[in-house]
C-alpha positions in Angstrom: -40.5 9.7 -39.8 -43.9 8.9 -41.8 -43.4 10.9 -44.7 -39.8 10.0 -44.8 -40.2 6.1 -45.2 -42.8 6.8 -47.9 -40.6 8.8 -50.0 -38.1 5.8 -49.5 -40.4 3.5 -50.3 -41.0 5.3 -53.8 -37.6 5.5 -54.4 -37.2 1.6 -53.7 -40.7 0.1 -55.1 -39.7 -0.8 -58.6 -36.3 -2.9 -57.6 -37.0 -3.6 -54.0 -34.2 -4.2 -51.3 -33.4 -3.2 -47.8 -34.2 0.2 -46.1 -32.8 1.3 -42.9 -34.5 3.8 -40.6 -32.9 5.5 -37.9 -35.1 7.2 -35.1 -33.8 8.8 -32.1 -37.2 10.1 -30.9 -41.2 9.5 -30.9 -42.6 10.4 -34.5 -44.8 13.4 -33.3 -45.8 15.0 -36.5 -47.1 14.0 -40.3 -48.1 10.5 -41.2 -47.4 7.9 -38.6 -47.4 10.5 -35.6 -47.6 8.6 -32.2 -48.1 10.2 -28.7 -46.7 9.4 -25.6 -48.6 6.5 -23.9 -46.4 5.3 -21.2 -48.1 5.3 -17.9 -46.3 4.1 -15.0 -49.5 3.4 -13.0 -50.7 0.6 -15.5 -47.7 -1.4 -14.6 -48.5 -4.4 -12.8 -52.1 -4.2 -13.5 -54.5 -6.2 -15.8 -54.2 -2.8 -18.3 -50.3 -3.3 -18.7 -50.6 -5.6 -21.6 -52.2 -2.6 -23.7 -48.8 -0.8 -23.6 -47.4 -4.0 -25.6 -50.0 -3.7 -28.2 -49.8 -1.3 -31.3 -51.9 1.6 -31.0 -51.6 2.7 -34.9 -52.2 0.7 -38.2 -50.0 3.0 -40.2 -46.6 1.0 -39.8 -48.3 -2.2 -40.2 -50.1 -1.4 -43.1 -47.0 0.2 -44.9 -44.9 -2.9 -43.9 -47.3 -4.9 -45.7 -47.0 -2.9 -48.9 -43.4 -2.6 -48.7 -43.4 -6.5 -48.5 -45.4 -6.8 -51.5 -43.0 -4.8 -53.3 -39.7 -7.0 -51.9 -38.8 -3.9 -49.7 -37.9 -4.9 -45.9 -37.2 -2.4 -43.3 -34.5 -2.4 -40.7 -35.2 -0.2 -37.7 -32.3 1.2 -35.3 -33.8 3.1 -32.3 -31.6 5.0 -30.2 -34.3 7.5 -27.9 -33.5 7.8 -24.3 -37.4 8.5 -23.6 -40.5 6.5 -24.7 -40.5 5.3 -28.3 -43.5 3.0 -28.5 -41.4 0.1 -30.3 -44.7 -1.9 -30.2 -46.0 0.2 -32.9 -43.0 1.2 -35.0 -41.6 -2.2 -34.6 -44.4 -3.4 -36.9 -42.5 -1.8 -39.7 -39.8 -4.5 -39.6 -42.1 -7.2 -38.0 -44.3 -7.5 -41.3 -41.4 -6.8 -43.8 -39.1 -9.4 -42.6 -36.8 -6.8 -41.0 -35.6 -6.5 -37.6 -35.3 -4.0 -34.9 -32.0 -2.7 -33.0 -33.0 -0.8 -29.7 -30.4 1.1 -27.7 -32.0 2.6 -24.9 -30.6 5.9 -23.7 -28.0 5.8 -26.3 -24.4 7.0 -25.4 -21.3 6.5 -27.8 -19.2 5.3 -24.9 -21.8 2.6 -23.9 -23.3 1.5 -27.2 -21.3 3.1 -29.9 -19.0 -0.3 -30.7 -22.3 -2.2 -30.4 -23.7 0.2 -33.0 -21.0 0.0 -35.2 -20.9 -3.7 -35.3 -24.5 -4.6 -35.7 -24.6 -1.9 -38.5 -21.9 -3.3 -40.3 -23.2 -6.9 -39.9 -26.6 -5.9 -41.1 -25.0 -4.3 -44.3 -22.3 -7.0 -45.1 -24.2 -10.3 -43.9 -24.9 -12.8 -46.7 -28.5 -12.1 -47.8 -31.4 -13.7 -49.7 -33.8 -11.5 -51.7 -37.1 -11.8 -53.2 -37.9 -15.0 -50.9 -40.6 -17.0 -49.9 -40.8 -20.1 -47.8 -43.2 -23.0 -47.8 -44.1 -25.2 -44.8 -45.5 -28.6 -45.4 -46.5 -31.1 -42.8 -47.5 -34.9 -42.4 -51.1 -35.6 -43.5 -53.3 -35.2 -40.1 -51.2 -32.4 -39.0 -51.9 -28.8 -39.1 -49.9 -25.7 -39.0 -51.6 -23.6 -36.5 -49.4 -20.5 -35.9 -46.3 -19.0 -37.3 -43.9 -16.5 -35.4 -41.2 -14.3 -36.2 -40.8 -11.1 -38.7 -42.5 -12.1 -42.2 -45.7 -11.7 -43.7 -48.0 -14.7 -43.9 -49.4 -14.7 -47.8 -51.4 -17.8 -47.3 -51.9 -20.8 -44.7 -48.5 -22.1 -45.2 -46.5 -19.3 -47.2 -44.5 -16.9 -45.5 -43.3 -13.7 -47.5 -39.6 -12.8 -47.0 -38.3 -9.7 -48.9 -35.1 -10.7 -47.2 -33.8 -13.4 -45.5 -30.4 -14.4 -43.8 -28.6 -16.7 -41.2 -30.2 -14.5 -38.5 -33.8 -14.9 -39.6 -35.7 -17.1 -37.2 -39.2 -18.6 -37.1 -41.2 -20.5 -35.1 -44.3 -22.8 -36.2 -46.9 -24.3 -34.1 -48.3 -27.6 -35.3 -51.3 -29.4 -34.0 -52.8 -32.8 -35.0 -56.2 -32.4 -36.7 -56.9 -36.3 -36.5 -58.1 -37.6 -33.3 -55.4 -40.5 -33.5 -52.1 -40.5 -34.9 -51.7 -43.4 -37.2 -47.8 -42.9 -37.6 -45.1 -43.2 -35.2 -43.4 -40.2 -37.0 -44.3 -37.1 -38.4 -42.6 -34.9 -41.1 -42.1 -31.5 -41.7 -40.7 -29.6 -44.6 -39.7 -26.0 -45.3 -38.6 -24.9 -48.8 -37.1 -21.5 -48.9 -37.0 -20.0 -52.4 -34.7 -16.9 -52.9 -32.4 -14.7 -55.1 -28.6 -14.5 -53.8 -26.8 -11.6 -54.4 -25.4 -12.6 -57.5 -28.6 -12.9 -59.0 -29.2 -16.7 -59.1 -32.5 -17.9 -58.3 -32.1 -21.1 -55.6 -34.1 -23.2 -53.5 -33.1 -24.6 -50.1 -35.3 -27.6 -48.8 -35.1 -28.6 -45.1 -37.1 -32.0 -44.1 -37.4 -33.1 -40.6 -38.8 -36.4 -39.3 -39.8 -36.3 -35.6 -41.0 -39.3 -33.6 -44.2 -39.1 -31.7 -46.3 -41.2 -29.2 -49.8 -41.9 -29.5 
């Protein structure tokens, strides 16, 4: 899998776009090879959380490189055995892509779902080469961002692709001891290129009542 995505990236890096990866087994050879670390004995113990963390930085570092060249990755996983989504999923997470998972895939059970999701992935309206900046009222601070994107700065999200299914959560805290206003404002500005080649900006501003 590793060499395949590297070759695909070399072909796309000069123009950007969307890469689709279809994987039906755990990558076991070459760059990005992973081992089966499934261990039922760890379930229900303090060590269970380690199974949810990536074990290799290959996919994360490649995703960040892809993101810099405006390439996002959508990953379709079909394996009936352990596939280490926590590690492989970083390829989509840090390139603003999506992971589609079909455990124990069969045509009878999952065929229509896969067909529908693949068609939606290819045909939905998409914004390209996007960045989103989030601002908030003085005295408030952007503490954390959640979602599939690469955080380029303290308030700037890099998004090779974005669409109606893209979702982000932002944790906001107040840095002043006391709030001096009864409302706070949050603004998100998305700069992107549509499929017609037009550079556009979309701005959302939200005013939220707060209590002291």
